Short mmCIF file of C-alpha atoms in Angstrom, two decimals:
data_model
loop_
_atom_site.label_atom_id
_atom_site.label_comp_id
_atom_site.label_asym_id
_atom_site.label_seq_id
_atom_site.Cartn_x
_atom_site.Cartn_y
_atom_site.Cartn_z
CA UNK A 1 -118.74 -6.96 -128.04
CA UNK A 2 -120.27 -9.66 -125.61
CA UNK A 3 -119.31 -13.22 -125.83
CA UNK A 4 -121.68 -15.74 -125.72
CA UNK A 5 -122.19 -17.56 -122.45
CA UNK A 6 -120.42 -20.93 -123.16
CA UNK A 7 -117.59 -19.00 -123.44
CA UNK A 8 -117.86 -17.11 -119.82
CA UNK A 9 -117.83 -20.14 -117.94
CA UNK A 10 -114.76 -21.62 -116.43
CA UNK A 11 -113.28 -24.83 -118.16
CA UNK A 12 -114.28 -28.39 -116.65
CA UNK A 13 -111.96 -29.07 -114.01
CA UNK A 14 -109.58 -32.31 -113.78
CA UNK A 15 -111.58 -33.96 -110.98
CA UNK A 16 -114.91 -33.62 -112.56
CA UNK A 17 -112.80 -34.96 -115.81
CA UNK A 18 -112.30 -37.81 -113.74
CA UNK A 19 -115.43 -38.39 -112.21
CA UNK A 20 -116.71 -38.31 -115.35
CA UNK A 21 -114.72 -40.95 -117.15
CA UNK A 22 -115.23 -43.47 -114.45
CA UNK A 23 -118.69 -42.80 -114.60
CA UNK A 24 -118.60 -43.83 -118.23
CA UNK A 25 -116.79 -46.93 -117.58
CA UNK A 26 -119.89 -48.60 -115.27
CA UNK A 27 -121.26 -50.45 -117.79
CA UNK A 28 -125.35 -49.83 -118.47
CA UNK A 29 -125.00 -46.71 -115.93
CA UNK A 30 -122.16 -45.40 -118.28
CA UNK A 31 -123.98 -45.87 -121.99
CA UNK A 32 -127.04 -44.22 -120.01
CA UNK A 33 -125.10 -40.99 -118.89
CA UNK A 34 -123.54 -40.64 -122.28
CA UNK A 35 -126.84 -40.09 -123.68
CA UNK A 36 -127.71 -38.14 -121.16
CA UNK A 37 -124.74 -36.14 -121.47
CA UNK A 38 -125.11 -35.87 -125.15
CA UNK A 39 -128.91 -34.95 -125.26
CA UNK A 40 -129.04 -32.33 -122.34
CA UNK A 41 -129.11 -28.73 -123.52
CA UNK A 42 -127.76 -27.89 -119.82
CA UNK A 43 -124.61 -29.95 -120.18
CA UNK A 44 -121.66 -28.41 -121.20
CA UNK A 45 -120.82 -27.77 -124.64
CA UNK A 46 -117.32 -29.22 -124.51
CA UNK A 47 -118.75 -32.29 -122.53
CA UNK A 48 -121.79 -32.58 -124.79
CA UNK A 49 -119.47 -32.94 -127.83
CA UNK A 50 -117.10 -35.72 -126.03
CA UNK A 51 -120.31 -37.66 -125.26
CA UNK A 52 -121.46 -37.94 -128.91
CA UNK A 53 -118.26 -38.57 -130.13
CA UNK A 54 -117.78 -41.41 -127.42
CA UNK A 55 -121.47 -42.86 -128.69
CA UNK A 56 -120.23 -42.55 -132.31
CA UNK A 57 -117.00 -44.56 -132.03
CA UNK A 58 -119.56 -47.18 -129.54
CA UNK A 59 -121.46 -47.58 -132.60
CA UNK A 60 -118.60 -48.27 -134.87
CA UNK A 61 -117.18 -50.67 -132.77
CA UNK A 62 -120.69 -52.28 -131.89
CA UNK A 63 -121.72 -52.54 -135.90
CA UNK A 64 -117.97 -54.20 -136.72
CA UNK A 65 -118.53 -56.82 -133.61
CA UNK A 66 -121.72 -57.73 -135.15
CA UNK A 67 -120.59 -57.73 -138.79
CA UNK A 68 -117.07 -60.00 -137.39
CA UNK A 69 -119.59 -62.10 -135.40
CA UNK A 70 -121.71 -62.60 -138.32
CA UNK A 71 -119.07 -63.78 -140.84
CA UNK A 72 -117.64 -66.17 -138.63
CA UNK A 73 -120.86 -67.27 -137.81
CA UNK A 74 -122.28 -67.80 -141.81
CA UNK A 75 -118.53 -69.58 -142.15
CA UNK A 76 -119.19 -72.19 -139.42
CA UNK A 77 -122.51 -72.54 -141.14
CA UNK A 78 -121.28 -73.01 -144.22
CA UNK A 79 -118.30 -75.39 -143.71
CA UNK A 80 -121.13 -77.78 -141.46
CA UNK A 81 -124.12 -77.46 -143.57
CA UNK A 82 -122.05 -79.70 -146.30
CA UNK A 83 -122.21 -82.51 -143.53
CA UNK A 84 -125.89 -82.22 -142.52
CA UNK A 85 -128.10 -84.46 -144.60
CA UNK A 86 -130.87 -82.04 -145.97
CA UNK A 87 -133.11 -85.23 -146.67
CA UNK A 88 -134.16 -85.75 -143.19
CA UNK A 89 -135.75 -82.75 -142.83
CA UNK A 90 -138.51 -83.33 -145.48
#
């Protein structure tokens, strides 16, 4: 029985671990790579996975920021819109 290819190739070493986190911490350059990483049918499986996971849990965090941001924001609107006089802008 053969095994598939994925599984004949050595594991990712520790340095290119390494060069490949800090390379995810530049910050456009980083969000770029993961894509890259995460689209690429040449990339490593085991890589390829990290990468979408790391774009998954960028998302999460990215959709609560905005959703935080914009319930503080309606809340400042709300408690000053009671002090704006709505007549002068008729």
């Amino acid at each position: 029985m053969e095994l598939p290819n994925e599984y004949k190739k050595p594991p990712t070493s520790l340095g290119e671990w390494v060069i490949v986190v800090l390379v995810k911490r530049l910050p456009l350059i980083g969000l770029i790579m993961l894509i890259v990483w995460a689209t690429d049918k040449n990339t490593d499986p085991e890589k390829a996975n990290w990468a979408k996971a790391e774009l998954i849990v960028k998302l999460i965090i990215f959709a609560g920021v905005i959703l935080f941001i914009a319930v503080i924001g309606f809340g400042v609107f709300a408690n000053f819109a009671d002090e704006i006089n709505w007549s002068d802008f008729d």
